JSON list of N, CA and C in Angstrom, two decimals:
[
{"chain": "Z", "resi": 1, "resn": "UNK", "atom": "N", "xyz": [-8.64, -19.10, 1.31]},
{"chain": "Z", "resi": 1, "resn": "UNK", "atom": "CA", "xyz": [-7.69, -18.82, 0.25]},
{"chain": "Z", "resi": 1, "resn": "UNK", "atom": "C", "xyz": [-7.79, -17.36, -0.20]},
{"chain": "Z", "resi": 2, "resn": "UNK", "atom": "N", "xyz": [-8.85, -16.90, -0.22]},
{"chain": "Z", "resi": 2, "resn": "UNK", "atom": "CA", "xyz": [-9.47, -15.66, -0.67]},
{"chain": "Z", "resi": 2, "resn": "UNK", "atom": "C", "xyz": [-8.73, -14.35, 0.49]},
{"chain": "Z", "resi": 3, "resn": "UNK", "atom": "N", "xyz": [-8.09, -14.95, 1.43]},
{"chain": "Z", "resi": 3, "resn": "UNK", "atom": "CA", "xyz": [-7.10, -14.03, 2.31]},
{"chain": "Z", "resi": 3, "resn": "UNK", "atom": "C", "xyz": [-5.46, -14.25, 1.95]},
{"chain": "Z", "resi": 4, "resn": "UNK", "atom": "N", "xyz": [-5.50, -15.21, 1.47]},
{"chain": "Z", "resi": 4, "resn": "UNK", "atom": "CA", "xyz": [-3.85, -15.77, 1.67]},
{"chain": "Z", "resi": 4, "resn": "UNK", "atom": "C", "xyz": [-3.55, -15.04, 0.05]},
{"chain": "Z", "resi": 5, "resn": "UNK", "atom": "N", "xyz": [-3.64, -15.28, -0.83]},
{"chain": "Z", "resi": 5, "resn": "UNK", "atom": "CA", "xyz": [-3.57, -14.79, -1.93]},
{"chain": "Z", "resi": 5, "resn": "UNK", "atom": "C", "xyz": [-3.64, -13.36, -2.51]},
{"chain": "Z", "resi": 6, "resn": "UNK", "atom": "N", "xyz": [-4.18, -12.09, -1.61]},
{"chain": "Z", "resi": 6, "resn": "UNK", "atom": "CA", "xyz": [-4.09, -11.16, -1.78]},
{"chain": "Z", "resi": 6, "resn": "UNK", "atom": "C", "xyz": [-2.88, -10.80, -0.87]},
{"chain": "Z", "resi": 7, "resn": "UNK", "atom": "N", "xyz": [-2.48, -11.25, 0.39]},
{"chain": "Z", "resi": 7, "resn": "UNK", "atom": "CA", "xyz": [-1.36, -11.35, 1.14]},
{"chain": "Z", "resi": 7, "resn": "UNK", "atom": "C", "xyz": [-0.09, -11.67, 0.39]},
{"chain": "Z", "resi": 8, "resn": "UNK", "atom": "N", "xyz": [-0.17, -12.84, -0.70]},
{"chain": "Z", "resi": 8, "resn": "UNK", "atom": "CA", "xyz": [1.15, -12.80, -1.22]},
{"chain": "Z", "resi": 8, "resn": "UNK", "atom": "C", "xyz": [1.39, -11.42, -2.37]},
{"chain": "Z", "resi": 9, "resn": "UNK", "atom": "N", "xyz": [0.07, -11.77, -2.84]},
{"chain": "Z", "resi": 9, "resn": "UNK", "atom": "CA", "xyz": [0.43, -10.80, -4.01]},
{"chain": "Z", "resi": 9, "resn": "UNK", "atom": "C", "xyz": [0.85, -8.95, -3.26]},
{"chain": "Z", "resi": 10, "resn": "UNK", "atom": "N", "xyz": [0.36, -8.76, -1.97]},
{"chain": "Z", "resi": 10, "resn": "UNK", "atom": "CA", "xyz": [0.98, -7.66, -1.34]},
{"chain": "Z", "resi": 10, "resn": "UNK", "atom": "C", "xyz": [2.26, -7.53, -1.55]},
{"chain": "Z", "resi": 11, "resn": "UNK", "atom": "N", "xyz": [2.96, -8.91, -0.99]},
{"chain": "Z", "resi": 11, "resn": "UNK", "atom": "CA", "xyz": [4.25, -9.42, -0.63]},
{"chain": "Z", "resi": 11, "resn": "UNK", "atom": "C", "xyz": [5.05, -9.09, -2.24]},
{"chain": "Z", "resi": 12, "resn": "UNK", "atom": "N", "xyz": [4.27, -9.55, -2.73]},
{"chain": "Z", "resi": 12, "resn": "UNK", "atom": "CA", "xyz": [5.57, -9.51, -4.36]},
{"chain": "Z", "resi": 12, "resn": "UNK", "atom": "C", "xyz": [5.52, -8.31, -4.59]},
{"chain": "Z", "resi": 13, "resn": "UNK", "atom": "N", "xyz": [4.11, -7.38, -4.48]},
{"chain": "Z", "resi": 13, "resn": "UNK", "atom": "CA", "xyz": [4.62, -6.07, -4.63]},
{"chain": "Z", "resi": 13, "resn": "UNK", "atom": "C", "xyz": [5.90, -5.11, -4.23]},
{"chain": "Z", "resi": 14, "resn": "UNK", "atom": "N", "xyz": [5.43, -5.48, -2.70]},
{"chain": "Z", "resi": 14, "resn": "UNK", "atom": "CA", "xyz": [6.71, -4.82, -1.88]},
{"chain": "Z", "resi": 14, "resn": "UNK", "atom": "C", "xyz": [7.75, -4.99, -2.15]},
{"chain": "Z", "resi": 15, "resn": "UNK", "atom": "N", "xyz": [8.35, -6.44, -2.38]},
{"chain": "Z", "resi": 15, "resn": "UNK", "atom": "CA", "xyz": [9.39, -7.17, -2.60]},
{"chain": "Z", "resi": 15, "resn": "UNK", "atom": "C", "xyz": [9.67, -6.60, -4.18]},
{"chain": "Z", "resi": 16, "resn": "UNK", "atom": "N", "xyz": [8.98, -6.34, -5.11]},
{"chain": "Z", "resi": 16, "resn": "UNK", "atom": "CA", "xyz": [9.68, -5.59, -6.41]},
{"chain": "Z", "resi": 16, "resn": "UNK", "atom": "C", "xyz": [9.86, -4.32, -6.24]},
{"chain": "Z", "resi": 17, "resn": "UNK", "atom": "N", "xyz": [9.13, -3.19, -5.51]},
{"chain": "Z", "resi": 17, "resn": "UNK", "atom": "CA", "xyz": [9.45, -1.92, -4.93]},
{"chain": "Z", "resi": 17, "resn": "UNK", "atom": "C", "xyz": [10.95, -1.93, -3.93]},
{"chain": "Z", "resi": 18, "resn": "UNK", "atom": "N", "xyz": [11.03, -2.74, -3.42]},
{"chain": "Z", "resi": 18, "resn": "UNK", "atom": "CA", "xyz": [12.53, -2.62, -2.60]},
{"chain": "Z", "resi": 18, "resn": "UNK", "atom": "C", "xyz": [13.22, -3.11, -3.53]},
{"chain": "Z", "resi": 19, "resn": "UNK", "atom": "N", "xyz": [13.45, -4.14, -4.56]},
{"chain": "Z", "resi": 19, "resn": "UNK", "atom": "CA", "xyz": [14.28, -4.49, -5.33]},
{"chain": "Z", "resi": 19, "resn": "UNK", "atom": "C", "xyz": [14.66, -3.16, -6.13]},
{"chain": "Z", "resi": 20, "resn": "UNK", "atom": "N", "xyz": [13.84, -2.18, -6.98]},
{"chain": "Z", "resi": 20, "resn": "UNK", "atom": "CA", "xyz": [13.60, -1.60, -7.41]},
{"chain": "Z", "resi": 20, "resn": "UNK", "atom": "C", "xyz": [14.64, -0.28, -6.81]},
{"chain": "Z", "resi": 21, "resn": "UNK", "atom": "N", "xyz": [14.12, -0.14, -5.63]},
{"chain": "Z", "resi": 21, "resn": "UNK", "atom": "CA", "xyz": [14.99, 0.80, -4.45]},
{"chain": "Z", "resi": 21, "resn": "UNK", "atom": "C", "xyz": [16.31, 0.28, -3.84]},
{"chain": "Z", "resi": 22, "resn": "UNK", "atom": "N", "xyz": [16.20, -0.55, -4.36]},
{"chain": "Z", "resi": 22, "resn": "UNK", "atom": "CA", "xyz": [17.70, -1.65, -3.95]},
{"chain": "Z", "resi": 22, "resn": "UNK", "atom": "C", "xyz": [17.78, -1.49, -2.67]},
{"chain": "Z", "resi": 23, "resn": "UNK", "atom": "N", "xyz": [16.66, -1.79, -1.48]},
{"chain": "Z", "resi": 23, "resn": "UNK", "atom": "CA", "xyz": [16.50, -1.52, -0.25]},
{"chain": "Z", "resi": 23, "resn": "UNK", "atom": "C", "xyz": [16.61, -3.65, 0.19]},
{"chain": "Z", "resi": 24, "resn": "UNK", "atom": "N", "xyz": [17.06, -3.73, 1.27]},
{"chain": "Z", "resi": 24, "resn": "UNK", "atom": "CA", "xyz": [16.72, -5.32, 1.88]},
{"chain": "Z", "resi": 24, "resn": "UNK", "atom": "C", "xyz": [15.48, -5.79, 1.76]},
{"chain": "Z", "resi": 25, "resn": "UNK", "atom": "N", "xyz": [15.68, -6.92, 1.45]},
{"chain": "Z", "resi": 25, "resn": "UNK", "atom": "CA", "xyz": [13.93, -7.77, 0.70]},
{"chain": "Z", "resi": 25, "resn": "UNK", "atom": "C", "xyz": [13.83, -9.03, 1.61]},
{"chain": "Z", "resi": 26, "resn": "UNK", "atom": "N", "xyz": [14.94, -9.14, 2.67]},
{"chain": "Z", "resi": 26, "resn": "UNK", "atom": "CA", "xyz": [14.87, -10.63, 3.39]},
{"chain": "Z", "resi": 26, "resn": "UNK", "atom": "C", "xyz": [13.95, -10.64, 4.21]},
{"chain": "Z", "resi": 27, "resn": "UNK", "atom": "N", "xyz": [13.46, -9.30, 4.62]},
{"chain": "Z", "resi": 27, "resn": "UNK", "atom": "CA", "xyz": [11.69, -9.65, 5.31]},
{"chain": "Z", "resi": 27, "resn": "UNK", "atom": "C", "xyz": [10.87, -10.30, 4.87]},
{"chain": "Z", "resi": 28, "resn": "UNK", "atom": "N", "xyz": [10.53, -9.62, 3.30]},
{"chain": "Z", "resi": 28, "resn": "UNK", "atom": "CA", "xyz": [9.91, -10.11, 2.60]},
{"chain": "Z", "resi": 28, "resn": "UNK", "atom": "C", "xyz": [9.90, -11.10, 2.32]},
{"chain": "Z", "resi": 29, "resn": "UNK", "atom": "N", "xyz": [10.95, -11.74, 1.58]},
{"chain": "Z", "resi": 29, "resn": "UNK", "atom": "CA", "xyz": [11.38, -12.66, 0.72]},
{"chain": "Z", "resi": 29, "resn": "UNK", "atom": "C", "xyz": [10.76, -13.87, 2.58]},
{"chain": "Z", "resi": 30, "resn": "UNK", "atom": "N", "xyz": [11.20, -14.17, 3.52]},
{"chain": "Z", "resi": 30, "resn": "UNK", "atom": "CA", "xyz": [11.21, -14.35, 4.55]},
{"chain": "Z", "resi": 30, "resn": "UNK", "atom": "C", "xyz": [9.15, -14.61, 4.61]},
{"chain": "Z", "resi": 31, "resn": "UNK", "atom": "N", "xyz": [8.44, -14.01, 4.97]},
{"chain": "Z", "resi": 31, "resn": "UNK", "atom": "CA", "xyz": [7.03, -13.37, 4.61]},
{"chain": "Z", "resi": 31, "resn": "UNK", "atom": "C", "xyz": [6.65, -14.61, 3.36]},
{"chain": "Z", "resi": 32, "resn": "UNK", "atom": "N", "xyz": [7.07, -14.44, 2.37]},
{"chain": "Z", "resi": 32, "resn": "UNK", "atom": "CA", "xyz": [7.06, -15.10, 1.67]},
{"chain": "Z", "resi": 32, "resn": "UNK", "atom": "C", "xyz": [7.10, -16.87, 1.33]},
{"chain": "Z", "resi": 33, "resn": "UNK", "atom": "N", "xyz": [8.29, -16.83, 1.63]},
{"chain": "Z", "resi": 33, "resn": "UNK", "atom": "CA", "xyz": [8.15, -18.46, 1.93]},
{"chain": "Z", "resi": 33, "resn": "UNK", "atom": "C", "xyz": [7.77, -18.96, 3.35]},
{"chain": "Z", "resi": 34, "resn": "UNK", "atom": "N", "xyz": [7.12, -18.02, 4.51]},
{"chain": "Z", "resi": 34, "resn": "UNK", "atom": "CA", "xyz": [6.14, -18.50, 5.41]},
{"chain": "Z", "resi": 34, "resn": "UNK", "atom": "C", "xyz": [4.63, -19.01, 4.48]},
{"chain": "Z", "resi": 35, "resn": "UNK", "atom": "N", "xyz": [4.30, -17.83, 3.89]},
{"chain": "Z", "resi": 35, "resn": "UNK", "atom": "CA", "xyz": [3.75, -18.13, 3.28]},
{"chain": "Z", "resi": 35, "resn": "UNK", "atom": "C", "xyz": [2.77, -19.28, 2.39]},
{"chain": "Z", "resi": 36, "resn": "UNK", "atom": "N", "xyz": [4.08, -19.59, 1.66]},
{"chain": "Z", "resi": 36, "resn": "UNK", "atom": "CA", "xyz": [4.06, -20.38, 0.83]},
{"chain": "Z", "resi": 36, "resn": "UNK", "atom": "C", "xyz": [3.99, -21.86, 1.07]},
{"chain": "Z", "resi": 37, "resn": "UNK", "atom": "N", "xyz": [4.99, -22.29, 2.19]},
{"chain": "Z", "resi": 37, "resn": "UNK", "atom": "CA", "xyz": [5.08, -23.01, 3.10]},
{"chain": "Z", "resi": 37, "resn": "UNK", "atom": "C", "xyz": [3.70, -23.40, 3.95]},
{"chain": "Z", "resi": 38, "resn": "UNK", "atom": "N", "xyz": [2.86, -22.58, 4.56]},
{"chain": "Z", "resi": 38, "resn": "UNK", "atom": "CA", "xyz": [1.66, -22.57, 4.88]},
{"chain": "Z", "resi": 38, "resn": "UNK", "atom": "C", "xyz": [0.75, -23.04, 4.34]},
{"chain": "Z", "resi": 39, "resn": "UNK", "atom": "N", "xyz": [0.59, -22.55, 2.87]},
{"chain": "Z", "resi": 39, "resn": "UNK", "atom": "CA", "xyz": [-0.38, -22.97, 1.90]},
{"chain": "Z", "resi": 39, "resn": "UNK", "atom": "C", "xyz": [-0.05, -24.31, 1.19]},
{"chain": "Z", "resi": 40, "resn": "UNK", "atom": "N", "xyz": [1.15, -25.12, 1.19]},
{"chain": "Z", "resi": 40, "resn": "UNK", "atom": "CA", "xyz": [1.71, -26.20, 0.60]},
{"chain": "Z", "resi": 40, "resn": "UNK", "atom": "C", "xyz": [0.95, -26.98, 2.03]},
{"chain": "Z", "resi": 41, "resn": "UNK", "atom": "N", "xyz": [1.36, -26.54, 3.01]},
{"chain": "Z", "resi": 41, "resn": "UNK", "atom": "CA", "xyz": [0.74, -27.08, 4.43]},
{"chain": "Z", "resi": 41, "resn": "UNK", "atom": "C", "xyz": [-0.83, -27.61, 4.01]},
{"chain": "Z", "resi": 42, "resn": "UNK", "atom": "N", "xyz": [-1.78, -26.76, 4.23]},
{"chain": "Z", "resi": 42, "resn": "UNK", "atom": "CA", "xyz": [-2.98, -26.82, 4.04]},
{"chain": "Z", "resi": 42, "resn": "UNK", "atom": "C", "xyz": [-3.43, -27.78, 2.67]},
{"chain": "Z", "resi": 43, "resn": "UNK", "atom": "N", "xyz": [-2.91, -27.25, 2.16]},
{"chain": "Z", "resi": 43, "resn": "UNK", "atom": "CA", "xyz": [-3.21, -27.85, 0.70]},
{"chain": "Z", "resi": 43, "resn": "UNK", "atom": "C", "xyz": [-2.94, -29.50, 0.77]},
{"chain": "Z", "resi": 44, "resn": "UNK", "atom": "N", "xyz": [-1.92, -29.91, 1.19]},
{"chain": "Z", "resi": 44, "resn": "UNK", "atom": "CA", "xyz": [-1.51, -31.25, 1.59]},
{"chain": "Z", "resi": 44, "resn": "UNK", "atom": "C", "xyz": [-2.49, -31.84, 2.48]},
{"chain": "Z", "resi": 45, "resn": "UNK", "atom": "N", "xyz": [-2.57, -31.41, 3.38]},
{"chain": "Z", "resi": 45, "resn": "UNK", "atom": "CA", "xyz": [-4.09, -31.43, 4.51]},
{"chain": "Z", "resi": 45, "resn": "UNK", "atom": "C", "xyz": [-5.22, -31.52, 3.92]},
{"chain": "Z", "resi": 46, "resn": "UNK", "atom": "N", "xyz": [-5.49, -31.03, 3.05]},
{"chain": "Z", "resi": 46, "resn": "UNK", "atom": "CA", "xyz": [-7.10, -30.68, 1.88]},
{"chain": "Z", "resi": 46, "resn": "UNK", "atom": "C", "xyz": [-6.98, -32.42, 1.42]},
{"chain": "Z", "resi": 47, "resn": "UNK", "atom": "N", "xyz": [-5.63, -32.48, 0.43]},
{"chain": "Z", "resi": 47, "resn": "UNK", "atom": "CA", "xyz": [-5.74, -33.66, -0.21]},
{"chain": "Z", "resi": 47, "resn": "UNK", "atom": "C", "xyz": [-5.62, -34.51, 0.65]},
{"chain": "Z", "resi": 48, "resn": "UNK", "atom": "N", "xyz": [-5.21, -35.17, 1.58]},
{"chain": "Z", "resi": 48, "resn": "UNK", "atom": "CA", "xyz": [-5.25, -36.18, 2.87]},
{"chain": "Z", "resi": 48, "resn": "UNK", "atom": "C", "xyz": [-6.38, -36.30, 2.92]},
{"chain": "Z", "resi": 49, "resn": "UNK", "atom": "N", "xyz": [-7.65, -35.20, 2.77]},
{"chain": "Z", "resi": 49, "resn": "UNK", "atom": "CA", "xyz": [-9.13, -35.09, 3.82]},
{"chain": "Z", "resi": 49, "resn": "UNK", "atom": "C", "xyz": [-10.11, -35.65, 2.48]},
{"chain": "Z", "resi": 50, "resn": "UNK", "atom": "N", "xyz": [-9.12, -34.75, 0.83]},
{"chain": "Z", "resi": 50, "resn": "UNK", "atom": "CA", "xyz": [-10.49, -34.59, -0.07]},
{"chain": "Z", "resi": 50, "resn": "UNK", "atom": "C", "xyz": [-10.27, -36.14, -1.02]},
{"chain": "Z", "resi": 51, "resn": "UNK", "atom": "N", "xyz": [-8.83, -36.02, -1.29]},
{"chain": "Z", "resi": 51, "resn": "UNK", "atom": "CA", "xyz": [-9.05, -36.69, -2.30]},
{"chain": "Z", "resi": 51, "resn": "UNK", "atom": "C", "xyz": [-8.54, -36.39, -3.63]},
{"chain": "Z", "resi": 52, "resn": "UNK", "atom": "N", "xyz": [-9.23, -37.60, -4.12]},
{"chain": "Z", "resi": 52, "resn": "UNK", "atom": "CA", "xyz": [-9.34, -36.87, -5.56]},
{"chain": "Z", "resi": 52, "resn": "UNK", "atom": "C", "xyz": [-11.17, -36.66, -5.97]},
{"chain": "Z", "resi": 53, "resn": "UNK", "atom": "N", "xyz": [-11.67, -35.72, -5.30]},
{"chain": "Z", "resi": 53, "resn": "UNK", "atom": "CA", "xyz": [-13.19, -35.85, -5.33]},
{"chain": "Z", "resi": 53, "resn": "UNK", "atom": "C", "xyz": [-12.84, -34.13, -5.68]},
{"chain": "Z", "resi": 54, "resn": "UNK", "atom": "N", "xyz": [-13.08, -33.88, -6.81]},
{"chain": "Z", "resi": 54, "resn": "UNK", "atom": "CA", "xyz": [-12.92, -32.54, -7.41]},
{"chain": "Z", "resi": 54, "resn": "UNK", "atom": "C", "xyz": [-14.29, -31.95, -7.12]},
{"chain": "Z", "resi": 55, "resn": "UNK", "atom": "N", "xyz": [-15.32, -32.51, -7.03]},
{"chain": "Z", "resi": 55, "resn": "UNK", "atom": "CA", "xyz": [-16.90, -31.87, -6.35]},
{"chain": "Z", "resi": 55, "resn": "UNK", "atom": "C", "xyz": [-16.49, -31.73, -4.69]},
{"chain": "Z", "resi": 56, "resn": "UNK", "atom": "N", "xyz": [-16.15, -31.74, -4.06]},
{"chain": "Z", "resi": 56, "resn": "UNK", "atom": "CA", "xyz": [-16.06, -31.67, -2.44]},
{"chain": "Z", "resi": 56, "resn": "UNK", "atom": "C", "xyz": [-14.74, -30.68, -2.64]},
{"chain": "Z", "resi": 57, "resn": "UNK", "atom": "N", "xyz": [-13.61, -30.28, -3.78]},
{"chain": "Z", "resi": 57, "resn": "UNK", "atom": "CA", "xyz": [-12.51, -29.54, -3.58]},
{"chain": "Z", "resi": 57, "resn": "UNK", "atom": "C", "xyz": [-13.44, -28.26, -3.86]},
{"chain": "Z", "resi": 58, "resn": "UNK", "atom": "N", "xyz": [-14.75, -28.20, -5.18]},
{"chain": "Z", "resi": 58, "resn": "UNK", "atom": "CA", "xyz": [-14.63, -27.11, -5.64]},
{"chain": "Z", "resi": 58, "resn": "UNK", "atom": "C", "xyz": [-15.68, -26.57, -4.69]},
{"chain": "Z", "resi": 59, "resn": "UNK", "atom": "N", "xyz": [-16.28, -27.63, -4.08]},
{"chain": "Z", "resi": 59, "resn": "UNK", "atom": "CA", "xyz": [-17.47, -26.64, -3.18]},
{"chain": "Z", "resi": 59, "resn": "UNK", "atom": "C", "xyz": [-16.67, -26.23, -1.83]},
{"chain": "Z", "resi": 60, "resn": "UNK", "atom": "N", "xyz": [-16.00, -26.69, -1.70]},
{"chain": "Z", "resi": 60, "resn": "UNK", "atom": "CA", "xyz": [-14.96, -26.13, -0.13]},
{"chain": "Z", "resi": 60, "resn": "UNK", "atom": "C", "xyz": [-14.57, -25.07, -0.49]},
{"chain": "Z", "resi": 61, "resn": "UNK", "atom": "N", "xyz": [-13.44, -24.98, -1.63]},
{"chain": "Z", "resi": 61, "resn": "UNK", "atom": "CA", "xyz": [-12.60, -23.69, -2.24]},
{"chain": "Z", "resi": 61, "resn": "UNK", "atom": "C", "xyz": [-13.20, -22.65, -2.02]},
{"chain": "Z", "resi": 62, "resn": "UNK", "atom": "N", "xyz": [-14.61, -22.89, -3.06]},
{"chain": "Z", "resi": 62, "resn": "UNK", "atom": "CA", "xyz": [-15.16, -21.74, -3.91]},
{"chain": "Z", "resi": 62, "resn": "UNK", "atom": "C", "xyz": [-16.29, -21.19, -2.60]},
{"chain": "Z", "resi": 63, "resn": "UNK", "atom": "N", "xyz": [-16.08, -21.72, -1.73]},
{"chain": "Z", "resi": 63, "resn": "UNK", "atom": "CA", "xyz": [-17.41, -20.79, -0.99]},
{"chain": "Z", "resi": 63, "resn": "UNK", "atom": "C", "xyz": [-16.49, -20.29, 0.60]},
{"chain": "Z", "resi": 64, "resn": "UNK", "atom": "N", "xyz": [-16.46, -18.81, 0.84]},
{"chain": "Z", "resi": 64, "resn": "UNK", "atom": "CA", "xyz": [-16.26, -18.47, 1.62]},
{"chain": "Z", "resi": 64, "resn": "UNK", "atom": "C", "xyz": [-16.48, -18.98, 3.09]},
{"chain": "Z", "resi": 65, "resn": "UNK", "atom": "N", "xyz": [-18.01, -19.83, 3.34]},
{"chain": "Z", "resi": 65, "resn": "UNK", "atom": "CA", "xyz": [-18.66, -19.90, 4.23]},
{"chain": "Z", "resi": 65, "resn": "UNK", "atom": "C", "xyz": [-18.41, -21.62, 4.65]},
{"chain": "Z", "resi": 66, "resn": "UNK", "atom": "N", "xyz": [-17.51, -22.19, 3.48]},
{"chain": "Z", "resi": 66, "resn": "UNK", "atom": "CA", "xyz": [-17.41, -23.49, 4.12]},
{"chain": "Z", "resi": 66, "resn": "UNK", "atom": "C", "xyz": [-16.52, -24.13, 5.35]},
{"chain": "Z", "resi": 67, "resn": "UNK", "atom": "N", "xyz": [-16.28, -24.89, 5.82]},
{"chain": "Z", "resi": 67, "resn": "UNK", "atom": "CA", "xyz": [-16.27, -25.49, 7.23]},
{"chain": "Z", "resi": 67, "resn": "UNK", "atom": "C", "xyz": [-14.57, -25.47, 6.90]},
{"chain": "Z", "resi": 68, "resn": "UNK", "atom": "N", "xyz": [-14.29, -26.18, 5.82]},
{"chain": "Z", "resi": 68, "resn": "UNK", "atom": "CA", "xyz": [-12.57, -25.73, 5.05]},
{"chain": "Z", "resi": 68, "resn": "UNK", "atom": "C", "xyz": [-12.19, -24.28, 5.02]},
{"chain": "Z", "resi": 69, "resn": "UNK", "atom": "N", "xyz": [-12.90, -23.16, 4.37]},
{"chain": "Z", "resi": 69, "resn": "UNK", "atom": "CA", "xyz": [-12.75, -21.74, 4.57]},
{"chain": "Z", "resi": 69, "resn": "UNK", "atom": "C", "xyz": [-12.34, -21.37, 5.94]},
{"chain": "Z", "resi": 70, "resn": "UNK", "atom": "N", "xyz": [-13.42, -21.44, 6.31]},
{"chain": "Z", "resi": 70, "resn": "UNK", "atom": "CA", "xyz": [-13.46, -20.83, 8.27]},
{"chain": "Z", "resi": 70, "resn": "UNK", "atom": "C", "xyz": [-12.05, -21.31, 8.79]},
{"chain": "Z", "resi": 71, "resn": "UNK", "atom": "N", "xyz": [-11.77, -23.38, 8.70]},
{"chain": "Z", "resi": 71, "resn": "UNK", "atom": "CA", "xyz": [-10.52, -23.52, 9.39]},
{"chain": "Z", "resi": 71, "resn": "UNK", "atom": "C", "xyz": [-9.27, -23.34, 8.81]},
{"chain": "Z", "resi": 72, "resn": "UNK", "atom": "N", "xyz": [-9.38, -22.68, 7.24]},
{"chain": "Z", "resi": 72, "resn": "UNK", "atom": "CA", "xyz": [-8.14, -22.25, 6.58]},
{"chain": "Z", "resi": 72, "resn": "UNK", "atom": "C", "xyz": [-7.69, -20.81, 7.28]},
{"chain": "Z", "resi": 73, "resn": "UNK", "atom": "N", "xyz": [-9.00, -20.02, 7.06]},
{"chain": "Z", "resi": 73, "resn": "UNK", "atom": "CA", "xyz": [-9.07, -18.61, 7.73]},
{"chain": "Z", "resi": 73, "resn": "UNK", "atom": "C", "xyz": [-8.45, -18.88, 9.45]},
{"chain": "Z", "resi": 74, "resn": "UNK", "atom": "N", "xyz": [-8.67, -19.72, 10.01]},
{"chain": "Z", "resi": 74, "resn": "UNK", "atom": "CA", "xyz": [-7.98, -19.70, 11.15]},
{"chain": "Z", "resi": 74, "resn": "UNK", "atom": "C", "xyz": [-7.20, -20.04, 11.82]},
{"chain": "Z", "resi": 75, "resn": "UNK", "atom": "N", "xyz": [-6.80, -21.22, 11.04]},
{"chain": "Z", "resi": 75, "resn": "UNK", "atom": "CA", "xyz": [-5.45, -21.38, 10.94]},
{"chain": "Z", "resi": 75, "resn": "UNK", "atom": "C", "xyz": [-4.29, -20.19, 10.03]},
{"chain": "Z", "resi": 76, "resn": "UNK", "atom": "N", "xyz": [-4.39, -19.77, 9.32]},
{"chain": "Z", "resi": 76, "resn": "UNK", "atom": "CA", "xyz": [-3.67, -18.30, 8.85]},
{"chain": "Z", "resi": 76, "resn": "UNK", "atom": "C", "xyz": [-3.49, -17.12, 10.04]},
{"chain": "Z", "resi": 77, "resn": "UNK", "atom": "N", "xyz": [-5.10, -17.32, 10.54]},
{"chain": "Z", "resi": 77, "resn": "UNK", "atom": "CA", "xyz": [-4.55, -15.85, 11.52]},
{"chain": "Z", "resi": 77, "resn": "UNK", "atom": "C", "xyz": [-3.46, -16.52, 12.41]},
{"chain": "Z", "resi": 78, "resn": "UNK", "atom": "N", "xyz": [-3.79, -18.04, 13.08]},
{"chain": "Z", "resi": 78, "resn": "UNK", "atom": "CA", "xyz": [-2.59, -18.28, 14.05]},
{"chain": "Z", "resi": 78, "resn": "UNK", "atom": "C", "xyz": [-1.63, -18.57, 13.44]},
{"chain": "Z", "resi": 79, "resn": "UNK", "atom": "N", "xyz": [-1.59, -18.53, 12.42]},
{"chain": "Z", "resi": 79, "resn": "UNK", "atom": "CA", "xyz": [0.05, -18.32, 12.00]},
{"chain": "Z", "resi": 79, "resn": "UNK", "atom": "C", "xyz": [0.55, -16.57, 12.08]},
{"chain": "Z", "resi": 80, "resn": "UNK", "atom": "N", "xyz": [-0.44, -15.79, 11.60]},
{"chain": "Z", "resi": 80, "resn": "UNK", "atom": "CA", "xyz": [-0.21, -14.51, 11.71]},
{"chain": "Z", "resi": 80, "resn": "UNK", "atom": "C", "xyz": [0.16, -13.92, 13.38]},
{"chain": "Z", "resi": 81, "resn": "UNK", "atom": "N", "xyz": [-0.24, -14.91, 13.96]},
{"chain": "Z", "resi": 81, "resn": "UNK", "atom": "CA", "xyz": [-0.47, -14.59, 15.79]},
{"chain": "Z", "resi": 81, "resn": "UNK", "atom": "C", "xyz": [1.44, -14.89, 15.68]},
{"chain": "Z", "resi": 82, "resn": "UNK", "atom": "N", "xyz": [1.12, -15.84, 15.94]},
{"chain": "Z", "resi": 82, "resn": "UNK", "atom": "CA", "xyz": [2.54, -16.77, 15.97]},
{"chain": "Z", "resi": 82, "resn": "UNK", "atom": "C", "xyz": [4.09, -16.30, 15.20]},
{"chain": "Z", "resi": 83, "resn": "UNK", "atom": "N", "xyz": [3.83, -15.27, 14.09]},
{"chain": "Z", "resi": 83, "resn": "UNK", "atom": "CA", "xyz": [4.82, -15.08, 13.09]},
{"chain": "Z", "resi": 83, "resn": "UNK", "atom": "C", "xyz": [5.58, -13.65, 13.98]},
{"chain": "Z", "resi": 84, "resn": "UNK", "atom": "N", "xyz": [4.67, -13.12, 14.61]},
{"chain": "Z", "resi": 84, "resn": "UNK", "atom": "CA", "xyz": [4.84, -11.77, 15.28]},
{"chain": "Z", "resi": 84, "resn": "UNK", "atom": "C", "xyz": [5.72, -11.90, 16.17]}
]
C-alpha cells in the first residue's frame, strides 16, 4: 500500500496542474481509475482471505515485510508491466 498511495497522490497532483493549465487530464484521470480499480481489487481479495479479524488486517497492512505486502507489491508492478 505504502507504493500505491504515493502513486495516486502523484496522480492528483498532475491531474490539478493540467486542470490548472487547462491542458488534457484523460491520461490521468485514466491512471487513476486503473488505479483505483486495482486497489478496490486487492482490498476485496484481503477481505475474502482476512475477514473480519482486524489483528491479521493490521499486522499485514502495517508491515512492509509481510507475505500480503510483497504480493500487493507485485501484483502492482504487473499491473504497471501490463498498463504500458
Amino acid at each position: 500500500m505504502d507504493t500505491l498511495f504515493p502513486a495516486i497522490v502523484d496522480d492528483v497532483y498532475y491531474l490539478e496542474k493540467a486542470i490548472n493549465k487547462n491542458e488534457k487530464t484523460n491520461d490521468i484521470v485514466d491512471d487513476i481509475n486503473k488505479n483505483m480499480l486495482f486497489t478496490q481489487n486487492v482490498l476485496t481479495d484481503l477481505e475474502d482471505e482476512f475477514g473480519e479479524d482486524a489483528i491479521k488486517w493490521y499486522k499485514e497492512l502495517s508491515s512492509s515485510n509481510s507475505e500480503t505486502a510483497k504480493r500487493f507489491l507485485e501484483r502492482f508492478n504487473e499491473e504497471l508491466v501490463r498498463g504500458k
